[in-house]
Tab-separated table of C-alpha atoms and ligand atoms in Angstrom:
chain	number	residue	atom	x	y	z
A	1	MET	CA	-13.895	17.982	-20.723
A	2	GLU	CA	-15.917	14.818	-20.909
A	3	ILE	CA	-18.041	13.921	-17.944
A	4	PRO	CA	-20.277	10.892	-17.433
A	5	TYR	CA	-23.898	11.175	-18.483
A	6	HIS	CA	-25.379	10.719	-15.017
A	7	ILE	CA	-23.087	13.386	-13.521
A	8	ASN	CA	-24.193	15.806	-16.195
A	9	GLU	CA	-27.821	15.058	-15.371
A	10	ILE	CA	-27.192	15.762	-11.676
A	11	LEU	CA	-25.575	19.126	-12.488
A	12	ASN	CA	-28.494	19.999	-14.786
A	13	ARG	CA	-31.104	19.118	-12.206
A	14	LEU	CA	-29.472	21.349	-9.590
A	15	GLU	CA	-29.180	24.213	-12.062
A	16	GLU	CA	-32.751	23.897	-13.268
A	17	ALA	CA	-33.793	24.188	-9.627
A	18	GLY	CA	-31.920	27.512	-9.485
A	19	TYR	CA	-28.628	26.463	-7.844
A	20	ARG	CA	-25.046	26.455	-9.115
A	21	ALA	CA	-23.235	23.143	-9.349
A	22	TYR	CA	-19.746	21.978	-10.401
A	23	ILE	CA	-17.618	18.902	-10.414
A	24	VAL	CA	-14.580	19.559	-8.248
A	25	GLY	CA	-11.290	18.237	-6.837
A	26	GLY	CA	-9.675	14.949	-7.826
A	27	CYS	CA	-11.963	14.262	-10.778
A	28	VAL	CA	-11.191	17.616	-12.422
A	29	ARG	CA	-7.457	17.181	-11.747
A	30	ASP	CA	-7.439	13.666	-13.189
A	31	SER	CA	-9.493	14.656	-16.265
A	32	LEU	CA	-7.132	17.556	-17.017
A	33	MET	CA	-4.245	15.101	-16.821
A	34	GLY	CA	-5.939	12.730	-19.246
A	35	LEU	CA	-6.539	10.133	-16.515
A	36	VAL	CA	-9.881	8.460	-15.871
A	37	PRO	CA	-11.287	9.703	-12.516
A	38	HIS	CA	-12.318	6.946	-10.114
A	39	ASP	CA	-15.207	9.013	-8.764
A	40	TYR	CA	-16.833	12.409	-9.190
A	41	ASP	CA	-17.473	14.903	-6.396
A	42	ILE	CA	-20.029	17.638	-6.864
A	43	THR	CA	-20.068	20.990	-5.101
A	44	THR	CA	-23.138	23.200	-5.127
A	45	SER	CA	-24.710	26.391	-3.775
A	46	ALA	CA	-27.727	24.295	-2.709
A	47	LEU	CA	-27.949	23.656	1.035
A	48	PRO	CA	-28.124	19.981	2.035
A	49	GLU	CA	-31.891	20.148	2.559
A	50	ASP	CA	-32.275	21.782	-0.887
A	51	THR	CA	-30.237	18.993	-2.468
A	52	GLU	CA	-32.424	16.421	-0.733
A	53	ARG	CA	-35.526	18.140	-2.107
A	54	VAL	CA	-34.122	18.254	-5.662
A	55	PHE	CA	-33.402	14.516	-5.445
A	56	ALA	CA	-36.529	13.568	-3.503
A	57	ASP	CA	-37.093	10.665	-5.901
A	58	CYS	CA	-33.664	9.150	-5.089
A	59	ARG	CA	-32.337	7.349	-2.058
A	60	ILE	CA	-30.287	9.716	0.090
A	61	ILE	CA	-27.560	8.793	2.554
A	62	GLU	CA	-26.894	11.475	5.160
A	63	THR	CA	-23.574	10.259	6.636
A	64	GLY	CA	-21.617	13.453	5.881
A	65	ILE	CA	-24.450	15.887	6.490
A	66	LYS	CA	-22.647	17.706	9.355
A	67	HIS	CA	-20.057	18.808	6.808
A	68	GLY	CA	-22.643	19.593	4.183
A	69	THR	CA	-22.360	16.350	2.227
A	70	VAL	CA	-25.264	14.214	1.112
A	71	THR	CA	-24.787	11.084	-0.927
A	72	VAL	CA	-27.422	10.684	-3.604
A	73	LEU	CA	-27.994	7.250	-5.109
A	74	TYR	CA	-28.672	8.448	-8.609
A	75	LYS	CA	-29.700	5.671	-10.983
A	76	GLY	CA	-27.963	3.230	-8.686
A	77	ILE	CA	-24.674	5.163	-8.475
A	78	GLY	CA	-23.689	6.920	-5.235
A	79	VAL	CA	-22.576	10.525	-5.814
A	80	GLU	CA	-21.417	12.899	-3.061
A	81	ILE	CA	-22.890	16.372	-3.307
A	82	THR	CA	-21.432	18.952	-0.922
A	83	THR	CA	-22.614	22.481	-0.263
A	84	PHE	CA	-20.050	25.269	-0.910
A	85	ARG	CA	-18.409	25.703	2.465
A	86	VAL	CA	-15.549	27.302	4.317
A	87	ASP	CA	-13.905	25.565	7.227
A	88	GLY	CA	-13.976	27.175	10.666
A	89	GLU	CA	-11.115	27.285	13.166
A	90	TYR	CA	-8.831	24.282	13.563
A	91	THR	CA	-7.860	23.588	17.157
A	92	ASP	CA	-6.712	19.973	16.839
A	93	SER	CA	-4.800	20.007	13.520
A	94	ARG	CA	-7.204	17.405	12.254
A	95	ARG	CA	-10.649	18.645	11.439
A	96	PRO	CA	-12.357	22.019	11.583
A	97	ASP	CA	-14.339	22.781	14.717
A	98	SER	CA	-17.226	23.845	12.497
A	99	VAL	CA	-18.025	24.446	8.860
A	100	THR	CA	-19.901	27.421	7.423
A	101	PHE	CA	-21.775	27.330	4.157
A	102	THR	CA	-21.056	30.010	1.603
A	103	ASP	CA	-22.555	31.188	-1.644
A	104	ARG	CA	-19.210	31.593	-3.432
A	105	ILE	CA	-17.460	28.763	-5.255
A	106	GLU	CA	-14.101	30.597	-4.912
A	107	GLU	CA	-14.415	30.446	-1.135
A	108	ASP	CA	-15.111	26.733	-1.264
A	109	LEU	CA	-12.066	26.205	-3.457
A	110	SER	CA	-9.857	28.189	-1.061
A	111	ARG	CA	-10.364	25.657	1.769
A	112	ARG	CA	-8.982	22.835	-0.374
A	113	ASP	CA	-5.448	21.558	0.086
A	114	PHE	CA	-3.445	22.007	-3.125
A	115	THR	CA	-3.858	24.162	-6.232
A	116	ILE	CA	-4.208	21.044	-8.394
A	117	ASN	CA	-7.198	20.014	-6.234
A	118	GLY	CA	-8.754	23.491	-6.171
A	119	ILE	CA	-10.324	23.548	-9.646
A	120	ALA	CA	-14.053	23.292	-10.378
A	121	TYR	CA	-15.736	22.636	-13.711
A	122	ASN	CA	-19.190	23.189	-15.086
A	123	PRO	CA	-20.063	22.365	-18.723
A	124	GLU	CA	-21.563	25.838	-19.334
A	125	LYS	CA	-19.174	27.954	-17.296
A	126	GLY	CA	-16.007	25.987	-18.015
A	127	LEU	CA	-13.192	25.857	-15.458
A	128	THR	CA	-13.057	27.897	-12.260
A	129	ASP	CA	-9.409	27.938	-11.251
A	130	PRO	CA	-8.593	30.864	-8.965
A	131	PHE	CA	-5.258	29.483	-7.665
A	132	GLY	CA	-3.437	28.514	-10.856
A	133	GLY	CA	-4.161	24.812	-10.606
A	134	GLN	CA	-4.006	24.209	-14.357
A	135	GLN	CA	-0.581	25.809	-14.558
A	136	ASP	CA	0.663	23.647	-11.680
A	137	ILE	CA	-0.740	20.542	-13.339
A	138	SER	CA	1.118	21.382	-16.564
A	139	ALA	CA	4.326	22.086	-14.662
A	140	GLY	CA	3.869	19.064	-12.383
A	141	VAL	CA	3.871	20.965	-9.090
A	142	ILE	CA	2.219	20.333	-5.719
A	143	ARG	CA	1.593	23.710	-4.077
A	144	CYS	CA	-0.570	24.589	-1.093
A	145	ILE	CA	-3.477	26.924	-1.591
A	146	GLY	CA	-2.680	29.895	0.674
A	147	ASP	CA	0.002	29.902	3.355
A	148	PRO	CA	1.582	26.422	3.606
A	149	GLU	CA	2.462	26.879	7.290
A	150	ARG	CA	-1.141	27.566	8.160
A	151	ARG	CA	-2.550	24.849	5.901
A	152	PHE	CA	-0.376	22.115	7.426
A	153	SER	CA	-0.996	23.306	10.960
A	154	GLU	CA	-4.755	23.101	10.301
A	155	ASP	CA	-4.580	19.504	9.118
A	156	SER	CA	-1.410	17.406	9.305
A	157	LEU	CA	-2.766	14.652	7.083
A	158	ARG	CA	-2.148	17.092	4.229
A	159	ILE	CA	1.586	16.414	4.713
A	160	LEU	CA	1.095	12.815	3.645
A	161	ARG	CA	-1.376	13.787	0.940
A	162	ALA	CA	1.296	16.069	-0.567
A	163	LEU	CA	3.853	13.254	-0.530
A	164	ARG	CA	1.288	10.824	-1.918
A	165	PHE	CA	0.352	13.071	-4.852
A	166	SER	CA	4.051	13.723	-5.500
A	167	SER	CA	4.774	9.990	-5.639
A	168	VAL	CA	1.665	8.889	-7.552
A	169	LEU	CA	1.532	11.748	-10.068
A	170	GLY	CA	5.294	12.233	-10.338
A	171	PHE	CA	4.971	15.929	-9.360
A	172	VAL	CA	7.577	17.927	-7.427
A	173	ILE	CA	6.652	19.698	-4.215
A	174	GLU	CA	7.101	23.450	-4.446
A	175	ASN	CA	9.776	24.884	-2.112
A	176	ASN	CA	7.633	26.759	0.418
A	177	THR	CA	5.241	23.818	0.612
A	178	ALA	CA	8.188	21.436	1.126
A	179	ALA	CA	9.705	23.648	3.841
A	180	ALA	CA	6.371	23.753	5.724
A	181	ILE	CA	6.072	19.968	5.465
A	182	ARG	CA	9.456	19.569	7.169
A	183	GLU	CA	8.529	22.173	9.760
A	184	HIS	CA	5.256	20.456	10.696
A	185	LYS	CA	6.208	16.789	10.443
A	186	ALA	CA	5.914	16.201	14.210
A	187	ASP	CA	2.182	17.044	14.010
A	188	LEU	CA	1.737	13.735	12.165
A	189	ASP	CA	1.677	12.121	15.619
A	190	ASN	CA	-1.843	13.575	16.013
A	191	VAL	CA	-3.255	11.905	12.919
A	192	SER	CA	-5.142	8.638	13.368
A	193	ARG	CA	-3.009	5.624	12.468
A	194	GLU	CA	-5.670	4.346	10.046
A	195	ARG	CA	-5.475	7.517	7.983
A	196	VAL	CA	-1.669	7.492	8.097
A	197	PHE	CA	-1.674	3.874	6.924
A	198	SER	CA	-4.061	4.544	4.085
A	199	GLU	CA	-2.026	7.499	2.744
A	200	LEU	CA	1.287	5.709	3.321
A	201	THR	CA	0.128	2.684	1.352
A	202	ARG	CA	-0.980	4.791	-1.597
A	203	LEU	CA	2.248	6.806	-1.445
A	204	LEU	CA	4.360	3.640	-1.465
A	205	CYS	CA	2.567	2.372	-4.561
A	206	GLY	CA	3.378	5.527	-6.530
A	207	LYS	CA	5.839	5.533	-9.399
A	208	ASP	CA	8.137	8.113	-7.738
A	209	VAL	CA	8.251	6.662	-4.241
A	210	ARG	CA	12.036	6.467	-4.178
A	211	ARG	CA	12.479	10.143	-4.987
A	212	VAL	CA	9.886	11.154	-2.388
A	213	MET	CA	11.506	8.951	0.260
A	214	MET	CA	14.902	10.498	-0.503
A	215	GLU	CA	13.508	14.046	-0.389
A	216	PHE	CA	11.652	13.640	2.914
A	217	PRO	CA	13.419	10.956	4.975
A	218	GLU	CA	12.579	12.712	8.240
A	219	VAL	CA	8.847	12.615	7.456
A	220	PHE	CA	8.981	8.860	6.881
A	221	ALA	CA	10.970	8.426	10.101
A	222	GLN	CA	8.307	10.434	11.944
A	223	ILE	CA	5.581	7.929	11.061
A	224	LEU	CA	7.873	4.867	11.167
A	225	PRO	CA	10.494	5.494	13.890
A	226	PRO	CA	12.742	2.477	13.070
A	227	LEU	CA	13.654	4.236	9.799
A	228	LYS	CA	15.460	6.951	11.729
A	229	ALA	CA	18.504	4.801	12.521
A	230	MET	CA	18.677	3.683	8.882
A	231	ILE	CA	19.167	7.152	7.406
A	232	GLY	CA	22.869	7.512	6.599
A	233	TYR	CA	23.606	4.071	8.061
A	234	GLU	CA	26.623	2.779	6.146
A	235	GLN	CA	26.401	-0.974	5.667
A	236	CYS	CA	30.166	-1.573	5.174
A	237	SER	CA	29.389	-4.582	3.051
A	238	LYS	CA	30.601	-5.453	-0.421
A	239	TYR	CA	27.000	-6.289	-1.349
A	240	HIS	CA	25.865	-2.717	-0.894
A	241	ASN	CA	26.544	0.586	-2.584
A	242	SER	CA	24.089	2.809	-0.695
A	243	ASP	CA	23.200	3.450	2.922
A	244	LEU	CA	20.491	1.359	4.549
A	245	TYR	CA	17.737	3.929	4.058
A	246	GLU	CA	18.543	4.544	0.407
A	247	HIS	CA	18.817	0.811	-0.222
A	248	THR	CA	15.336	0.493	1.295
A	249	ALA	CA	13.918	3.282	-0.891
A	250	ARG	CA	15.403	1.643	-3.997
A	251	ALA	CA	14.067	-1.785	-3.038
A	252	VAL	CA	10.568	-0.376	-2.385
A	253	GLU	CA	10.409	1.187	-5.839
A	254	ALA	CA	11.755	-1.954	-7.516
A	255	ALA	CA	8.932	-4.099	-6.066
A	256	PRO	CA	5.588	-4.568	-7.843
A	257	ALA	CA	3.339	-1.556	-7.141
A	258	GLU	CA	1.051	-3.350	-4.765
A	259	PRO	CA	0.556	-2.655	-1.022
A	260	ALA	CA	1.863	-5.944	0.436
A	261	MET	CA	5.029	-5.987	-1.679
A	262	ARG	CA	5.882	-2.325	-1.226
A	263	LEU	CA	5.244	-2.428	2.530
A	264	ALA	CA	7.282	-5.623	2.860
A	265	MET	CA	10.250	-3.957	1.162
A	266	LEU	CA	9.876	-0.913	3.403
A	267	PHE	CA	10.218	-3.193	6.437
A	268	HIS	CA	12.597	-5.874	5.127
A	269	ASP	CA	15.845	-4.524	6.579
A	270	MET	CA	14.557	-2.633	9.622
A	271	GLY	CA	16.088	-5.296	11.870
A	272	LYS	CA	19.620	-4.714	10.552
A	273	PRO	CA	20.899	-2.098	13.016
A	274	ALA	CA	20.012	-4.370	15.956
A	275	CYS	CA	21.791	-7.380	14.379
A	276	LYS	CA	25.085	-5.843	13.308
A	277	SER	CA	28.339	-7.713	13.850
A	278	VAL	CA	31.781	-6.928	12.419
A	279	GLY	CA	33.825	-9.610	10.662
A	280	GLU	CA	37.612	-9.939	10.934
A	281	ASP	CA	37.922	-8.188	7.588
A	282	GLY	CA	35.959	-5.206	8.894
A	283	GLN	CA	32.870	-6.063	6.848
A	284	PHE	CA	29.512	-5.759	8.628
A	285	HIS	CA	27.196	-8.748	8.927
A	286	PHE	CA	23.552	-8.766	9.967
A	287	TYR	CA	22.834	-12.368	10.925
A	288	GLY	CA	19.223	-12.945	11.936
A	289	HIS	CA	18.063	-9.552	10.681
A	290	ALA	CA	15.131	-10.978	8.710
A	291	GLU	CA	13.548	-12.363	11.879
A	292	GLU	CA	14.201	-9.095	13.736
A	293	SER	CA	12.605	-7.188	10.826
A	294	VAL	CA	9.540	-9.454	11.078
A	295	LYS	CA	9.119	-8.431	14.729
A	296	ILE	CA	9.421	-4.743	13.945
A	297	ALA	CA	7.081	-4.995	10.947
A	298	ASP	CA	4.529	-6.857	12.993
A	299	GLY	CA	4.541	-4.199	15.716
A	300	LEU	CA	4.232	-1.344	13.232
A	301	LEU	CA	1.466	-3.025	11.246
A	302	ARG	CA	-0.525	-3.639	14.423
A	303	GLU	CA	-0.194	0.026	15.377
A	304	LEU	CA	-1.255	1.060	11.897
A	305	LYS	CA	-4.330	-1.180	12.222
A	306	SER	CA	-3.464	-3.329	9.214
A	307	SER	CA	-5.743	-6.278	8.527
A	308	ASN	CA	-4.472	-9.595	9.898
A	309	GLU	CA	-4.352	-11.043	6.411
A	310	LEU	CA	-2.081	-8.298	5.076
A	311	ARG	CA	0.104	-8.475	8.198
A	312	GLU	CA	0.562	-12.242	7.876
A	313	ARG	CA	1.451	-11.948	4.224
A	314	ILE	CA	4.025	-9.226	4.883
A	315	ARG	CA	5.515	-11.211	7.773
A	316	GLU	CA	6.160	-14.145	5.470
A	317	ILE	CA	7.737	-12.010	2.740
A	318	VAL	CA	10.037	-10.249	5.211
A	319	ARG	CA	10.976	-13.500	6.969
A	320	TYR	CA	12.140	-15.152	3.735
A	321	HIS	CA	13.401	-12.141	1.759
A	322	ASP	CA	16.944	-13.333	2.328
A	323	ILE	CA	16.859	-17.145	1.888
A	324	PRO	CA	19.250	-18.778	-0.589
A	325	VAL	CA	17.530	-19.350	-3.934
A	326	GLU	CA	18.146	-22.315	-6.204
A	327	THR	CA	16.661	-23.349	-9.503
A	328	SER	CA	16.637	-27.139	-9.055
A	329	PRO	CA	13.234	-28.882	-9.241
A	330	LYS	CA	13.913	-30.387	-5.812
A	331	TYR	CA	14.394	-26.963	-4.219
A	332	ILE	CA	11.349	-25.554	-5.977
A	333	ARG	CA	9.099	-28.445	-4.960
A	334	ARG	CA	10.196	-28.108	-1.341
A	335	ALA	CA	9.671	-24.361	-1.429
A	336	LEU	CA	6.196	-24.773	-2.936
A	337	SER	CA	5.325	-27.318	-0.286
A	338	LYS	CA	6.378	-24.879	2.422
A	339	HIS	CA	5.041	-21.575	1.067
A	340	GLY	CA	2.497	-22.329	-1.662
A	341	ILE	CA	2.838	-20.682	-5.065
A	342	GLU	CA	1.344	-17.327	-4.068
A	343	ARG	CA	3.693	-16.661	-1.173
A	344	PHE	CA	6.648	-18.101	-3.084
A	345	ARG	CA	5.869	-15.639	-5.867
A	346	ASP	CA	5.901	-12.769	-3.317
A	347	ILE	CA	9.171	-14.012	-1.889
A	348	MET	CA	10.849	-14.208	-5.301
A	349	TYR	CA	9.625	-10.694	-6.112
A	350	SER	CA	11.146	-9.508	-2.838
A	351	HIS	CA	14.471	-11.095	-3.850
A	352	MET	CA	14.409	-9.389	-7.230
A	353	ALA	CA	13.588	-6.011	-5.675
A	354	ASP	CA	16.205	-6.396	-2.933
A	355	ASP	CA	18.967	-7.528	-5.312
A	356	SER	CA	18.261	-4.774	-7.797
A	357	ALA	CA	19.002	-2.289	-4.997
A	358	LYS	CA	22.451	-3.747	-4.253
A	359	ALA	CA	25.947	-3.564	-5.763
A	360	ASP	CA	26.252	-4.337	-9.485
A	361	PHE	CA	27.894	-7.735	-9.042
A	362	VAL	CA	24.728	-8.951	-7.231
A	363	LEU	CA	22.499	-8.187	-10.226
A	364	PRO	CA	22.782	-11.685	-11.843
A	365	ARG	CA	20.936	-13.038	-8.799
A	366	ILE	CA	17.820	-11.289	-10.062
A	367	GLU	CA	17.921	-13.710	-12.976
A	368	THR	CA	18.198	-16.673	-10.587
A	369	ALA	CA	15.070	-15.583	-8.715
A	370	ARG	CA	13.276	-15.039	-12.005
A	371	ARG	CA	14.162	-18.540	-13.212
A	372	ALA	CA	13.166	-20.069	-9.884
A	373	LEU	CA	9.803	-18.354	-10.124
A	374	GLU	CA	9.302	-19.461	-13.721
A	375	LEU	CA	9.991	-23.048	-12.773
A	376	ALA	CA	7.725	-22.771	-9.735
A	377	GLU	CA	4.856	-21.514	-11.909
A	378	GLU	CA	5.327	-24.483	-14.245
A	379	ILE	CA	5.425	-27.007	-11.439
A	380	ALA	CA	2.483	-25.440	-9.598
A	381	ALA	CA	0.407	-25.499	-12.782
A	382	GLN	CA	0.688	-29.302	-12.814
A	383	LYS	CA	-0.969	-29.337	-9.363
A	384	PRO	CA	1.459	-31.798	-7.811
A	385	CYS	CA	0.987	-33.240	-4.331
A	386	LEU	CA	2.788	-30.802	-2.085
A	387	THR	CA	0.589	-30.684	1.006
A	388	LEU	CA	-0.742	-33.248	3.488
A	389	LYS	CA	-4.225	-32.551	2.197
A	390	SER	CA	-3.387	-33.803	-1.281
A	391	LEU	CA	-1.548	-36.900	-0.073
A	392	ALA	CA	-3.286	-40.070	-1.321
A	393	ILE	CA	-3.637	-41.405	2.233
A	394	SER	CA	-4.629	-39.824	5.526
A	395	GLY	CA	-4.215	-40.545	9.225
A	396	ARG	CA	-7.352	-42.663	9.043
A	397	ASP	CA	-5.596	-45.152	6.742
A	398	LEU	CA	-2.715	-45.497	9.197
A	399	LEU	CA	-5.075	-46.126	12.117
A	400	GLU	CA	-5.926	-49.456	10.529
A	401	PHE	CA	-2.588	-50.867	11.628
A	402	LEU	CA	-1.256	-48.348	14.161
A	403	PRO	CA	-2.583	-47.155	17.537
A	404	PRO	CA	-3.519	-43.445	17.708
A	405	SER	CA	-0.345	-41.581	18.638
A	406	ARG	CA	1.986	-38.779	17.628
A	407	GLN	CA	3.730	-41.261	15.379
A	408	ILE	CA	0.873	-41.019	12.866
A	409	GLY	CA	1.550	-37.360	12.182
A	410	GLU	CA	5.281	-37.929	11.981
A	411	ILE	CA	4.890	-40.739	9.465
A	412	LEU	CA	2.546	-38.650	7.334
A	413	SER	CA	4.983	-35.775	7.207
A	414	THR	CA	7.879	-38.097	6.315
A	415	LEU	CA	5.732	-39.537	3.508
A	416	LEU	CA	4.886	-36.061	2.282
A	417	GLY	CA	8.575	-35.099	2.310
A	418	GLU	CA	9.419	-38.114	0.164
A	419	VAL	CA	6.557	-37.421	-2.241
A	420	VAL	CA	7.628	-33.779	-2.532
A	421	GLU	CA	11.147	-34.899	-3.369
A	422	GLU	CA	9.750	-37.410	-5.861
A	423	LYS	CA	11.305	-40.349	-4.016
A	424	LEU	CA	7.875	-41.859	-3.629
A	425	PRO	CA	4.809	-41.755	-5.923
A	426	ASN	CA	1.621	-40.284	-4.481
A	427	GLU	CA	-0.253	-43.589	-4.705
A	428	LYS	CA	-2.113	-45.317	-1.931
A	429	THR	CA	-0.444	-48.778	-2.179
A	430	ALA	CA	3.080	-47.368	-2.333
A	431	LEU	CA	2.376	-44.969	0.520
A	432	LEU	CA	0.896	-47.662	2.766
A	433	LYS	CA	3.826	-49.958	2.097
A	434	ARG	CA	6.279	-47.212	2.991
A	435	ALA	CA	4.222	-46.281	6.069
A	436	ARG	CA	4.458	-49.876	7.346
A	437	GLU	CA	8.230	-49.816	6.810
A	438	LEU	CA	8.551	-46.576	8.767
A	439	ALA	CA	6.337	-47.890	11.578
A	440	ALA	CA	8.386	-51.099	11.813
A	441	ALA	CA	11.659	-49.155	11.848
A	442	ASN	CA	10.248	-46.936	14.604
A	443	SER	CA	9.190	-49.810	16.813
A	444	GLN	CA	12.656	-51.347	16.795
B	501	ATP	P1	-8.208	10.726	-4.682
B	501	ATP	O1	-9.683	10.554	-4.717
B	501	ATP	O2	-7.459	10.165	-5.824
B	501	ATP	O3	-7.631	10.342	-3.354
B	501	ATP	P2	-8.825	13.466	-4.360
B	501	ATP	O4	-8.055	14.720	-4.610
B	501	ATP	O5	-10.141	13.330	-5.020
B	501	ATP	O6	-7.874	12.277	-4.764
B	501	ATP	P3	-10.279	13.071	-1.937
B	501	ATP	O7	-9.801	12.614	-0.598
B	501	ATP	O8	-11.276	12.262	-2.679
B	501	ATP	O9	-8.971	13.282	-2.802
B	501	ATP	O10	-10.818	14.537	-1.714
B	501	ATP	C1	-11.562	15.267	-2.683
B	501	ATP	C2	-11.159	16.735	-2.662
B	501	ATP	O11	-11.394	17.289	-1.359
B	501	ATP	C3	-9.686	16.988	-2.919
B	501	ATP	O12	-9.400	17.055	-4.304
B	501	ATP	C4	-9.483	18.314	-2.236
B	501	ATP	O13	-9.999	19.373	-3.019
B	501	ATP	C5	-10.361	18.192	-1.008
B	501	ATP	N1	-9.644	17.621	0.160
B	501	ATP	C6	-9.567	16.326	0.510
B	501	ATP	N2	-8.868	16.157	1.643
B	501	ATP	C7	-8.494	17.398	2.017
B	501	ATP	C8	-7.752	17.894	3.140
B	501	ATP	N3	-7.249	17.078	4.054
B	501	ATP	N4	-7.592	19.238	3.216
B	501	ATP	C9	-8.111	20.074	2.274
B	501	ATP	N5	-8.807	19.660	1.224
B	501	ATP	C10	-8.999	18.341	1.082
B	502	MG	MG1	-11.546	11.673	-4.764
């Protein structure tokens, strides 16, 4: 196994000082899978104060010291080094009441969540894998270390970690582990919303999110209650060939693997049950559901402590996920003026994802959204005047012949509308002439 030079040096230093040291957890798992680890965690027999002594020439950050972790800034790179430890009793299904250091690597590995995360590696000693992690990696299995019931009751976040690894790595969850997840789902209410949000977001961006959503609908409904009514909800609409929850799972997976898009698709139809009406032909309609979904999404994102920026972006995608799409330059210019290219891009992606999760006859609409987006990219690249800011005149110019009043703003927005529709060139003389006409017409 290849490990970075500076990590090797850290292991060597600890060993030369008489301690044992390994890389452990996610980095070993990822390396065995042929993926590039995003960081390296080190576990060692050295106590935190020993580690600090060994790296006395480096800057040390003590934030995790209560749990035996010191961060060493080694040659400018922060590396977490944690003493072998076992976790004490859990009374709050969140974090251990205490941790105890141990001298045995196997004990440290036994406190970890899944077999695939319970492997340590040292260049001289090779792999330490007491729970069959390598076998589970080869077979693509997520399995708790020890008794799943106990492991999930200790720490409920592990439920979402299991689903996240299943979605991101494309692994199946072993039966006993899956049964314990279902058994303990209600404990997720005790996990901080920030941690739920962080795991949920990563889970949604995984390649197998649809399968995981279909296997554990009740877990998703536990963290996002509006999903509950959507499970098995028949849409009685010619546009749809799956229930509302399955449609949602399909739309999530069809969206670009990026938090805002995947979250937006998770929320896009949550307003449907509240907006149902039945047509004369017995078909269901859901007028106004996009706006209702925006409200629900907003509430959930606030609870989950999303950033305002992400929440605003998702609100806009959900609000417009259902608008009629055209491919005429006039439509595109108007849409760009209203949304800007970045949000319009999001909105078109939401259309493609949504339509690809509907009945077959809807599929050609994906092509319409794709063409609209293509055209929008071309038009946006020419940097046309589509906002008041880029209009060749401003309110100041109008004040030369008009008193300050609301009329100024109204005239400017009429001018912008005409420029956007290419009825008027974005040139000062033409704009002023048209502004005078509008002012005269107004005063009559
Ligand atoms: P990634 O970094 O991609 O999220 P990871 O497996 O490295 O994956 P971390 O949160 O960085 O996840 O945790 C590092 C290691 O610590 C894990 O591999 C696992 O061995 C252990 N671990 C993390 N969280 C838990 C938990 N809630 N319960 C038990 N062990 C855990
Ligand atoms: Mg990690």
